[in-house]
Coordinates of C-alpha atoms in Angstrom, one line a residue:
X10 CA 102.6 58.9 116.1
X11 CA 103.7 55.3 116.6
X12 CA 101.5 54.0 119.2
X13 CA 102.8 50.6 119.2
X14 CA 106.3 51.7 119.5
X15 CA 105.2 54.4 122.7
X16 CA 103.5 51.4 124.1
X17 CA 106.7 49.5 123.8
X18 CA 108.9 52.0 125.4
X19 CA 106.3 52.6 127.7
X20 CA 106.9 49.6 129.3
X21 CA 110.5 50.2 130.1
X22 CA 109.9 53.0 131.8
X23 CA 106.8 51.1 134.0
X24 CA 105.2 53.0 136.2
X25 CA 105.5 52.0 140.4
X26 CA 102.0 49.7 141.1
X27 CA 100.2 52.6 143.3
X28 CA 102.1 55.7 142.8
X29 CA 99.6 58.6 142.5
X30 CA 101.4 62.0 142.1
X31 CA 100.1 66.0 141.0
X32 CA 101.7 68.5 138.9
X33 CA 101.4 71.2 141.0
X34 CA 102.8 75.0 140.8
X35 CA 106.3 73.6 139.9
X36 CA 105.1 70.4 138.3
X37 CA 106.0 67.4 139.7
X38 CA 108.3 66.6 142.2
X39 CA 109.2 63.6 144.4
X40 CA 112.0 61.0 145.5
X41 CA 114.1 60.6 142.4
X42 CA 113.7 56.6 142.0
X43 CA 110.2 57.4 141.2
X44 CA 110.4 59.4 138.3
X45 CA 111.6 57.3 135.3
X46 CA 108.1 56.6 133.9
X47 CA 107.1 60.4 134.4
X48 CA 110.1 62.2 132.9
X49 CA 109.2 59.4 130.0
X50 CA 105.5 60.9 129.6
X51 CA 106.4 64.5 130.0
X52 CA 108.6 63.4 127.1
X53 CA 105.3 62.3 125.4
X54 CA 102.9 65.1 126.7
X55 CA 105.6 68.4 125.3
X56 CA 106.0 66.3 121.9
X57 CA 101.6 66.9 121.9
X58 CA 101.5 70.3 123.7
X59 CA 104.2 70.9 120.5
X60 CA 102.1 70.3 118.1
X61 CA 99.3 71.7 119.1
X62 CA 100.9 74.9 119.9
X63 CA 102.9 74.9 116.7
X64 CA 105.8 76.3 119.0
X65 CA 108.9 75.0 120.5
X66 CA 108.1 73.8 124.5
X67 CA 110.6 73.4 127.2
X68 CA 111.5 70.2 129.8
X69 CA 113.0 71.5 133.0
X70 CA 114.4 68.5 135.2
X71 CA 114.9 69.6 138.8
X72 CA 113.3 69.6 142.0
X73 CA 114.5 73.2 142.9
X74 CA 115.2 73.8 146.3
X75 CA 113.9 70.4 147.7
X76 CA 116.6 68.0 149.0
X77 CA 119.3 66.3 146.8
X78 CA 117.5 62.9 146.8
X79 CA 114.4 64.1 145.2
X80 CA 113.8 65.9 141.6
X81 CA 111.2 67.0 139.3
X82 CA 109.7 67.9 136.2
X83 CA 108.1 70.6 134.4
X84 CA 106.7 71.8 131.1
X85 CA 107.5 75.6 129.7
X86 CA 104.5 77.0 127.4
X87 CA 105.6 78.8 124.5
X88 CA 106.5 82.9 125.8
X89 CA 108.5 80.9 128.5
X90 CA 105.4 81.2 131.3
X91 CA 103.9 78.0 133.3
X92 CA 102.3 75.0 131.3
X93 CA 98.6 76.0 130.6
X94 CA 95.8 74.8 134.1
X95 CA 94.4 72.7 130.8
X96 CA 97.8 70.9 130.4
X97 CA 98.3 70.5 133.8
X98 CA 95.6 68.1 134.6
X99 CA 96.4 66.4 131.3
X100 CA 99.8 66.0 133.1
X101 CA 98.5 64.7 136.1
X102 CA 96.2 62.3 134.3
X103 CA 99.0 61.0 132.2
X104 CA 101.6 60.6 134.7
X105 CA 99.4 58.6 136.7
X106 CA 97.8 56.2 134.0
X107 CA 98.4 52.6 134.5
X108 CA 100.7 50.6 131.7
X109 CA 97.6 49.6 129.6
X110 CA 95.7 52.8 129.9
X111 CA 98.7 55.2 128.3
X112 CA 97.6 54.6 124.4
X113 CA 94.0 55.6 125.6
X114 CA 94.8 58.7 127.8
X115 CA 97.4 59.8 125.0
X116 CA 94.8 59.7 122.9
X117 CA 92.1 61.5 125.1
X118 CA 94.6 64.5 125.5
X119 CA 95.1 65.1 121.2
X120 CA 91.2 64.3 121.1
X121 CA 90.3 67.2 123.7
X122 CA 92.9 69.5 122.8
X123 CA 92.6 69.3 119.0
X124 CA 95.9 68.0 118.8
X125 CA 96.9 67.7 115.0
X126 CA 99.2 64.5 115.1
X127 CA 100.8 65.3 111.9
X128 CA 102.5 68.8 113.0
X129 CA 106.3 68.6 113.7
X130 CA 106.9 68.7 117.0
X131 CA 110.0 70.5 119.1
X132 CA 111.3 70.4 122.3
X133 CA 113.9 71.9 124.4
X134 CA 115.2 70.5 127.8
X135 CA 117.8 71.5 130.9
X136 CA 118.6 70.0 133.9
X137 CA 120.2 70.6 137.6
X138 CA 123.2 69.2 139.0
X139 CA 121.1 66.6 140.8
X140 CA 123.1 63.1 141.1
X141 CA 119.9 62.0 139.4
X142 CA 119.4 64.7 136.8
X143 CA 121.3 63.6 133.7
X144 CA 119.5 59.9 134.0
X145 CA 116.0 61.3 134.0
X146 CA 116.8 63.6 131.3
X147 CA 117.6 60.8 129.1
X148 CA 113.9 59.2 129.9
X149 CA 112.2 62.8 129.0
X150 CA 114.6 62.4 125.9
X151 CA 113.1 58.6 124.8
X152 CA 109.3 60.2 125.4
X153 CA 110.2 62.7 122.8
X154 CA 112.0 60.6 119.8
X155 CA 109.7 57.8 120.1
X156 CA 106.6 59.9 120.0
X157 CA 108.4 61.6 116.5
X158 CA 109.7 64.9 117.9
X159 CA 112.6 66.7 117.7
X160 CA 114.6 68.4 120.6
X161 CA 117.5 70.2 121.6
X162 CA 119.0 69.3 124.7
X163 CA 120.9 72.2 126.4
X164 CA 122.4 70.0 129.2
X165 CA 123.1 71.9 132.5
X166 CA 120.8 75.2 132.8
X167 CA 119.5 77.5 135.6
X168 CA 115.2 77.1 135.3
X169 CA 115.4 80.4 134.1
X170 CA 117.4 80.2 131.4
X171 CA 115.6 77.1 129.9
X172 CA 112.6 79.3 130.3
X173 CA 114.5 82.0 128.4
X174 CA 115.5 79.6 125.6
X175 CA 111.9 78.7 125.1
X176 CA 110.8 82.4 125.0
X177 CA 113.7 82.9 122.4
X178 CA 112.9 80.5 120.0
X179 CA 109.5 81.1 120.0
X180 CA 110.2 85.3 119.0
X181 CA 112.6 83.8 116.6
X182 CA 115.6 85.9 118.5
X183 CA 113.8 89.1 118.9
X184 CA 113.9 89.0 122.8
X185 CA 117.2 87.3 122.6
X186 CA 119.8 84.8 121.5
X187 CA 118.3 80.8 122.6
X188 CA 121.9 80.0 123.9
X189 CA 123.8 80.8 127.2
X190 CA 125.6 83.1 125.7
X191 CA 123.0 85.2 124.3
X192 CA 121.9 84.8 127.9
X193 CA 124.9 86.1 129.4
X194 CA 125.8 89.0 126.7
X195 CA 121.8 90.4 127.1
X196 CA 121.7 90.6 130.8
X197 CA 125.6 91.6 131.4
X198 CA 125.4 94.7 128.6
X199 CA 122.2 95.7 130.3
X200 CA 123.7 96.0 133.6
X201 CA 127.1 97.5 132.3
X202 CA 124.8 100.0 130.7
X203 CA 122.5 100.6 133.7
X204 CA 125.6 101.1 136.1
X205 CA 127.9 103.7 133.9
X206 CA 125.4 106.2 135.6
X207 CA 126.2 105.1 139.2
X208 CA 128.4 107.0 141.4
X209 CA 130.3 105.2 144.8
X210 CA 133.8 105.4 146.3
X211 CA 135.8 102.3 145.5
X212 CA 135.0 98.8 144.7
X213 CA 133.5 98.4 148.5
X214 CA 129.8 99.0 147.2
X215 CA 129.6 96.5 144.8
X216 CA 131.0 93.5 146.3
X217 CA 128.6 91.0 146.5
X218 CA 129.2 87.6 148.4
X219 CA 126.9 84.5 147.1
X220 CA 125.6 81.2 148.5
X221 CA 125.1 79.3 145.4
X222 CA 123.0 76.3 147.4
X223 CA 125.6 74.0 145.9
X224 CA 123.2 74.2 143.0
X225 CA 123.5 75.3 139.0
X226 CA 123.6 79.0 139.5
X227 CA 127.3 78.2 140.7
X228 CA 128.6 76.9 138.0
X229 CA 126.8 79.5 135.2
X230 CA 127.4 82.5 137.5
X231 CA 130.9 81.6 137.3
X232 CA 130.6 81.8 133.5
X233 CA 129.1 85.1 133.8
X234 CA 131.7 86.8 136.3
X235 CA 134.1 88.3 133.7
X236 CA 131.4 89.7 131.4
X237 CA 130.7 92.4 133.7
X238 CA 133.9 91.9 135.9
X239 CA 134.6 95.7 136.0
X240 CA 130.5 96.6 137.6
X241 CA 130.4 93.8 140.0
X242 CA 132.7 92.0 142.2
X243 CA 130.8 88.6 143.3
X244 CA 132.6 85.8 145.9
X245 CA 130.7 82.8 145.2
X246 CA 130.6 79.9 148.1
X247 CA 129.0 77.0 148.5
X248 CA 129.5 75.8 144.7
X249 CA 128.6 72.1 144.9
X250 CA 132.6 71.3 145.3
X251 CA 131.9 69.7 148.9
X252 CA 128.3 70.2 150.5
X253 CA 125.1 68.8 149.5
X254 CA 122.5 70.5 147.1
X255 CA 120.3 72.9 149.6
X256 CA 121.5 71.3 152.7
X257 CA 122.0 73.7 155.2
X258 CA 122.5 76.4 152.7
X259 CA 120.2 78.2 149.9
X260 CA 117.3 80.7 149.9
X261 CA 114.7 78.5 151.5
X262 CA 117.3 77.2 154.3
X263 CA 118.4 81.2 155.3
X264 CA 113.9 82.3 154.9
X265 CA 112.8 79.5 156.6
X266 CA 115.3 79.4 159.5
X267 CA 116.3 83.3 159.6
X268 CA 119.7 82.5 159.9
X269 CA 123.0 82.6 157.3
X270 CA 123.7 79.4 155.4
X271 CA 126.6 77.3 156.2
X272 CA 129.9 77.6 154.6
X273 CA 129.7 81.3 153.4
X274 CA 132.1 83.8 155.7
X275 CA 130.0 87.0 156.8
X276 CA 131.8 90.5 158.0
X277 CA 129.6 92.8 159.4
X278 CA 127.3 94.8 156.7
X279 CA 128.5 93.0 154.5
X280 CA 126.0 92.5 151.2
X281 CA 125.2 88.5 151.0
X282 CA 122.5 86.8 148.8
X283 CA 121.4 83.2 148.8
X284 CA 120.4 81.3 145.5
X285 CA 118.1 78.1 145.6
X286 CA 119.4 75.1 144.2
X287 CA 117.6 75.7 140.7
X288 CA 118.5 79.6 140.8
X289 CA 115.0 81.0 140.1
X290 CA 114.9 82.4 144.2
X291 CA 117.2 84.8 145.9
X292 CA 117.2 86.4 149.1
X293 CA 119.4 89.1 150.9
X294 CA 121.1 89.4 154.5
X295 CA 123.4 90.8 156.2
X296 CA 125.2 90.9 160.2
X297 CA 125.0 94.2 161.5
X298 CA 127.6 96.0 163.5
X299 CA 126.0 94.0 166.7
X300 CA 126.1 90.5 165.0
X301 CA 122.1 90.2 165.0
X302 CA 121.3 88.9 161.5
X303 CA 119.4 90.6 159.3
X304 CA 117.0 88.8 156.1
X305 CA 115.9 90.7 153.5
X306 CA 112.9 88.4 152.0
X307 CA 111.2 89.1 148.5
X308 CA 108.7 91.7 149.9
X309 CA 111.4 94.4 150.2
X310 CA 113.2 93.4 147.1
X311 CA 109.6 94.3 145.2
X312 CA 109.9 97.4 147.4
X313 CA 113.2 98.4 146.1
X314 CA 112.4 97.2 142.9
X315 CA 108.9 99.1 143.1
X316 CA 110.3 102.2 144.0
X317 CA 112.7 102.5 141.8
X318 CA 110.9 102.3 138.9
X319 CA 108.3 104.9 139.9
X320 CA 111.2 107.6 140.6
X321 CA 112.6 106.8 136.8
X322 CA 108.4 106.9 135.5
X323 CA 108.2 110.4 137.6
X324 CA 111.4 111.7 136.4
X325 CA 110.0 111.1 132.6
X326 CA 106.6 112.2 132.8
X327 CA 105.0 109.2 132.1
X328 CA 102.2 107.7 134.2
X329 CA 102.2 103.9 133.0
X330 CA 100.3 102.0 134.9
X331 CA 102.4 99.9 137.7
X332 CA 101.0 97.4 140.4
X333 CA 102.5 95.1 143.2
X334 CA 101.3 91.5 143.7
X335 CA 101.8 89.8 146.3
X336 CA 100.2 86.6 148.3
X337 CA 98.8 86.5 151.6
X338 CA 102.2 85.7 152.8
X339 CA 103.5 89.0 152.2
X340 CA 104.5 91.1 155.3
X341 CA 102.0 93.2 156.2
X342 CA 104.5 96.2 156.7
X343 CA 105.6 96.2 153.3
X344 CA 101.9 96.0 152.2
X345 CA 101.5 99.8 153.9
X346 CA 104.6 101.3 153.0
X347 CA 103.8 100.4 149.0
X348 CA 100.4 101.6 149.8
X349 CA 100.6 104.7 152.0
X350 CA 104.2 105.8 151.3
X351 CA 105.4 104.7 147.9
X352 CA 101.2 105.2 147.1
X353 CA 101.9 101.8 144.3
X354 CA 98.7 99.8 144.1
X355 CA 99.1 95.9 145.8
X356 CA 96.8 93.3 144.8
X357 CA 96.7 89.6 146.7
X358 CA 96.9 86.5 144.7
X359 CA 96.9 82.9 145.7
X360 CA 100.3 81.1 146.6
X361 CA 102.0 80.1 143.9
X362 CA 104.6 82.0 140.7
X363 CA 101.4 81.3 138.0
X364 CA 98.9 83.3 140.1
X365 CA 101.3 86.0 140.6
X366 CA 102.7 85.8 137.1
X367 CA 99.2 86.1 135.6
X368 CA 97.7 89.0 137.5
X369 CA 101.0 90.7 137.1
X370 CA 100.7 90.5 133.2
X371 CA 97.4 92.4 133.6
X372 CA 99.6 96.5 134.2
X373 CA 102.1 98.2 131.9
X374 CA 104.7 97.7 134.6
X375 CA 103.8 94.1 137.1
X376 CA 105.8 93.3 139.5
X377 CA 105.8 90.2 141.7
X378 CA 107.9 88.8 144.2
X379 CA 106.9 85.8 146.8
X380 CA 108.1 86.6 150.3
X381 CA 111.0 83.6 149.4
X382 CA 112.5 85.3 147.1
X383 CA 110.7 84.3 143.6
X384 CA 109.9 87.0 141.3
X385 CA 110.6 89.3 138.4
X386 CA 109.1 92.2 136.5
X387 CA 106.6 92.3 133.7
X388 CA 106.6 95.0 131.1
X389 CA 103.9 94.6 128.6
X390 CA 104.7 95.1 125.2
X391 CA 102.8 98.5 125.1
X392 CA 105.3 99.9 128.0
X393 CA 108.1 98.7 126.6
X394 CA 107.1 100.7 123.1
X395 CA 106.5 103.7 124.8
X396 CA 109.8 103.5 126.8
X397 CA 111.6 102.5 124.0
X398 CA 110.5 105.9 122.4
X399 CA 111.2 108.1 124.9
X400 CA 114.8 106.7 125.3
X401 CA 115.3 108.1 121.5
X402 CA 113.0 111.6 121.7
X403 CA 113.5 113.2 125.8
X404 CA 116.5 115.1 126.2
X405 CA 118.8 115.0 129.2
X406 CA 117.9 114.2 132.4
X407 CA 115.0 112.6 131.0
X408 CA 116.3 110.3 128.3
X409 CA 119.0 109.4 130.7
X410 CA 116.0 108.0 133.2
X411 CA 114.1 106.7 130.3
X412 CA 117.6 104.9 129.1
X413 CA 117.9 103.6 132.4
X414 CA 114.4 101.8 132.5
X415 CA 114.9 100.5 128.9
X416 CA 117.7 98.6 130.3
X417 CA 116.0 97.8 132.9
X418 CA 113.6 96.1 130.5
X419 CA 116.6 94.0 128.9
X420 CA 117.7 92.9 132.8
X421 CA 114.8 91.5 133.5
X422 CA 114.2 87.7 132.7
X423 CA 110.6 88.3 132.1
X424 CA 109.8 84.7 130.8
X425 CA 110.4 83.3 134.5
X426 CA 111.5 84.9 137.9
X427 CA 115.8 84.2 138.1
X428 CA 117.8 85.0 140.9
X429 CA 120.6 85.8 138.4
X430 CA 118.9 88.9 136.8
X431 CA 117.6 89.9 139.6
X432 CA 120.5 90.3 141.3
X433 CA 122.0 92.4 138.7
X434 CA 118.7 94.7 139.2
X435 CA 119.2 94.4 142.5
X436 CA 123.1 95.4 142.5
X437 CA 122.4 98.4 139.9
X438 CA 119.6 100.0 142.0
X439 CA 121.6 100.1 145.6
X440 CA 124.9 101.4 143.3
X441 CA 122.3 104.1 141.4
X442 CA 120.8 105.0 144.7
X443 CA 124.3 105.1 146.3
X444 CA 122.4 103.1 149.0
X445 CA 123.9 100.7 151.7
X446 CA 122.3 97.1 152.3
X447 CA 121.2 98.6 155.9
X448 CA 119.7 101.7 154.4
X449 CA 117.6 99.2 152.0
X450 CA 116.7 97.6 154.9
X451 CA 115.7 100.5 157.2
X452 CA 112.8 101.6 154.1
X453 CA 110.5 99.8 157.1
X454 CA 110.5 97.4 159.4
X455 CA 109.0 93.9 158.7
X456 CA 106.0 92.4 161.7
X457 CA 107.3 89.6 163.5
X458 CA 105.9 86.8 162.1
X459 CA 106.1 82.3 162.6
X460 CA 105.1 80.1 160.2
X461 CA 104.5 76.8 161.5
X462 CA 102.8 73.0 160.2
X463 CA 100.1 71.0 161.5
X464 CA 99.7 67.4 160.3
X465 CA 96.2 66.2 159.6
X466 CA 94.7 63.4 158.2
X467 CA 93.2 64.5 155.0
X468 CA 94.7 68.3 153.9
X469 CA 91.1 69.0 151.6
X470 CA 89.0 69.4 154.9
X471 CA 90.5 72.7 154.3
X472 CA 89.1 75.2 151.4
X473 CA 90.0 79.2 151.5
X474 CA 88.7 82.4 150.1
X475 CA 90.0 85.6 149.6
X476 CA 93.2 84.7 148.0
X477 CA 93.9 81.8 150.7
X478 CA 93.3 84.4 153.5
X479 CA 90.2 83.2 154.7
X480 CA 89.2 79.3 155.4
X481 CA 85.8 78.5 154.3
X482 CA 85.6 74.7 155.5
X483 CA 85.9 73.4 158.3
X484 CA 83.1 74.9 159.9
X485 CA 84.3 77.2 162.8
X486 CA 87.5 77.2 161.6
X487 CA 87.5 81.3 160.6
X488 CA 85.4 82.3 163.4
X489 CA 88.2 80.4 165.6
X490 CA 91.2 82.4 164.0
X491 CA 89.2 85.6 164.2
X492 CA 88.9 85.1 167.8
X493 CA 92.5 84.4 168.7
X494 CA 93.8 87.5 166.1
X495 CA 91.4 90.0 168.0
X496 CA 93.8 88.6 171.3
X497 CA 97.0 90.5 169.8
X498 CA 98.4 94.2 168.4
X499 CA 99.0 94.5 164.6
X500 CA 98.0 91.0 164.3
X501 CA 96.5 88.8 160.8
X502 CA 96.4 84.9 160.9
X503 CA 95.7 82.4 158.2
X504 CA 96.0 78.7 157.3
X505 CA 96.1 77.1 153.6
X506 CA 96.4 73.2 152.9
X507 CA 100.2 72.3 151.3
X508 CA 99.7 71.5 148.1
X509 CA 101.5 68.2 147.9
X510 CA 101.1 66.5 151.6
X511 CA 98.6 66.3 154.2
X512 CA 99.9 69.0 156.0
X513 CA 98.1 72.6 156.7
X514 CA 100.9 75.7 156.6
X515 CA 99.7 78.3 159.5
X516 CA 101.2 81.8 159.1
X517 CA 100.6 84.5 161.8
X518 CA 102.3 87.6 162.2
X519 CA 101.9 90.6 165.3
X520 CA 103.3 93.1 166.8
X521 CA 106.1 91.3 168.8
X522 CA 107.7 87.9 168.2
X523 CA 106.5 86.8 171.4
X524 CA 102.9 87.2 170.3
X525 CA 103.4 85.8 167.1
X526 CA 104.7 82.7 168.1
X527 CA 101.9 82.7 170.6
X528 CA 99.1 83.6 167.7
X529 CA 100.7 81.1 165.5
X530 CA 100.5 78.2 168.1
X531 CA 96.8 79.2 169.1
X532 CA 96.0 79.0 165.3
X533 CA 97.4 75.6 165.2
X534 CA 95.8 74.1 167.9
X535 CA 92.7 75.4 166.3
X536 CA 93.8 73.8 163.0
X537 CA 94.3 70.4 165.2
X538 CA 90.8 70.2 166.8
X539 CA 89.0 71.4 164.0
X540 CA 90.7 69.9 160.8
X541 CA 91.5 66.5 161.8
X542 CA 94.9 66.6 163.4
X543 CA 96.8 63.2 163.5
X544 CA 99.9 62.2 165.7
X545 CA 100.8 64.7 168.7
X546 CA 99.1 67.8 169.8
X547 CA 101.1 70.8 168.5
X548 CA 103.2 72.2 171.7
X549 CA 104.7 75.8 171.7
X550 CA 107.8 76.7 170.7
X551 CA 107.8 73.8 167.7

């Protein structure tokens, strides 16, 4: 490793006098302009995390479902999961090192992970359709040559599929072929597989109308239409021809405002999905015969999900072991019906994909999906054995169920969660189950809940327990929310601090949308007084 030469390349990608940022859940992510000496040192940091892994590492360079004028970046570990917690405070410390210091901290990071300098190096990289995207890339590009290491850059990708690229290289093919088209050929023949045993009048049930977010998934879901043209009809709109990237459109814009994204035409009961602009999130809705809108969030795709897969491990005699996880802001309705009707285990995690992702790798069968929409399935290796076995040995009805979760194995995108392949398990189960989107919907009937933000001065006043459902500091704090929760019916209340700005996230939920909105604005107050609220008080209805 030239250090002379990193030093001198270094310096034209110079770092903005005072920028501090964190590489958080989905690594870094901030106004575009400020990114050239990061994407350079991520360069740097996945040639070392190379080398020390001995395996090929992935750059992702997009800011997901965040505005058009920001991006991001983030590393992909070897199997395709979240960079190491190690790496990513080497990340953090790197990214914000000042000019002179990068040698040094460079240094630091092969010294305290037992880097060997000498081991070749590879790494892979994708990027969004960001204005910004292709620019930034090139920086991650200079980190790796100058720092010696080779890479492949795949141009255009979903996060997903970068994340399945990584995983692919690094089983030398077995879970797949590293290009889109291996991509495309594993998930389609899974779901042309998985749907010959469907039954439904016409083409009705399986059309599917898509809000792309004017984002990637557009423009590789387009690819992917006529390799399983004859299972699945899909309309995409909003494909990044006109509108902006997430504006007014996109799985976070129809969760957070409970309302259909601009530019895509709805007919009543109609089946509609939203992507988010980096295609790893997707979310469900529909208008119903009255024109109220209906959202179907992540915590009843897991149900559907959850379910099904226990029928098909019911049907084939074989008790592997399955569990749920899900964060604190999972609706507490679905909580019960997995527990008390569907009898599947839940467990709680803290926000964020790499809690979920690790506590779900701990069962045969984990399945995860954040209430916005991120998530996937996790077989371990010892399920997908057995399954794999009882495909070739049960006899009819059986083997046909045990067929059916062997492709479901294939379907999933189990390095990362992705909207695509989820929506093809999604698609497959409602056309198996002959069920219509209503029907899906009625399985129970989310709380009303309101999520609302409160400014304050310094968001670290704030610590939780309890897998963020409890606050610990400030003092009186929990006692306060305890107080206001006892005031309502079917009612829970917690606050968490964001993890990028000074801003705590209050989530209540009851049994009315009146009270809800009432609990939520109590809590917030609370939060205001007792955390160090700045600017106005916050006022009901906001």
């Amino acid at each position: 490793m030239d250090l002379d030469a990193i030093t001198k390349h270094s310096a034209l990608h110079a770092k903005p006098s005072g920028l501090i940022l964190q590489y958080g859940t989905a690594g870094f992510r901030t106004k575009a302009e400020h990114l050239d000496h990061v994407m350079f040192r991520m360069g740097l940091l996945a040639v070392l995390r190379s080398k020390q892994t001995k395996s090929t590492i992935g750059v992702m360079v997009t800011a997901s479902h965040n505005p058009e004028e920001d991006n991001g970046v983030k590393l992909v570990d070897p199997l395709g999961e979240m960079l190491a917690p190690s790496w990513e405070e080497h990340a953090t410390c790197l990214a914000n090192a000042e000019e002179q210091d990068v040698q040094r901290v460079l240094l630091d990071i092969s010294e305290k992970a037992a880097v060997d300098l000498q081991q070749d190096a590879f790494v892979v990289i994708g990027r969004d359709t960001r204005p910004s995207s292709e620019k930034l890339s090139q920086s991650v590009i200079d980190g790796i040559t100058v720092s010696g290491g080779q890479f492949h850059d795949y141009g255009l990708l979903t996060t997903p599929q970068l994340h399945y690229m990584v995983y692919c290289r690094n089983t030398q093919g077995q879970y797949g072929k590293a290009t889109t088209e291996g991509y495309y050929q594993k998930l389609s023949k899974a779901f042309v597989e998985l749907t010959k045993q469907a039954f439904c009048s016409g083409d009705e049930c399986l059309l599917l109308k898509v809000d792309c977010a004017n984002g990637i998934g557009a423009l590789k879901l387009r690819e992917m239409k006529n390799y399983f043209s004859q299972g699945l009809s899909i309309q995409l709109f909003n494909v990044g021809t006109t509108g902006k990237l997430n504006h007014l459109c996109g799985a976070d814009f129809v969760k957070s405002h409970q309302k259909p994204p601009q530019g895509i035409e709805m007919k009543p009961n109609e089946r509609c999905c939203s992507f988010d602009g980096d295609a790893d999130r997707i979310i469900y809705y529909y208008y119903d015969a009255d024109g109220h809108f209906h959202l179907i969030d992540g915590d009843k795709i897991a149900t559907l999900i959850s379910s099904f897969l226990k029928e098909l491990l019911l049907e084939i005699g074989e008790s592997l072991n399955i569990g749920v996880v899900q964060t604190a802001y999972a609706n507490g309705s679905s909580t019960r019906y997995l527990e008390d009707v569907m009898k599947v285990p839940v467990y709680c995690t803290k926000t964020g994909v790499k809690h979920l992702h690790h506590k779900a790798q701990e069962f045969d069968i984990g399945i995860y999906f954040e209430a916005n929409g991120h998530g996937t399935v996790l077989f371990s290796k010892t399920a997908e054995m057995k399954i794999k076995q009882l495909a070739e040995e049960l006899e009819d009805k059986k083997r046909k169920a045990a067929k059916m979760l062997e492709n479901i194995i294939d379907l999933f995108n189990q390095a990362a969660g992705d909207a695509i392949s989820d929506m093809l398990v999604i698609e497959a189960i409602l056309a198996l189950k002959g069920l219509t989107i209503q029907q899906w919907d009625a399985l129970y009937t989310d709380l009303p809940n309101r999520q609302l933000k409160v400014k304050v001065a310094d968001r670290q006043v704030i610590s939780t327990t309890d897998a963020e459902r409890k606050a610990v500091t400030p003092p009186g704090l929990q006692e306060a929310i305890d107080d206001l929760v006892k005031k309502y019916k079917l009612s829970r209340a917690f606050v968490r601090p964001s993890g990028t700005e000074d801003i705590v996230r209050v989530y209540a939920e009851a049994d009315s949308q009146e009270s809800a909105d009432s609990l939520a604005h109590e809590v917030s107050l609370a939060v205001f007084q007792l955390a160090g609220g700045v600017g106005e008080s916050p006022q009901p209805g906001l």
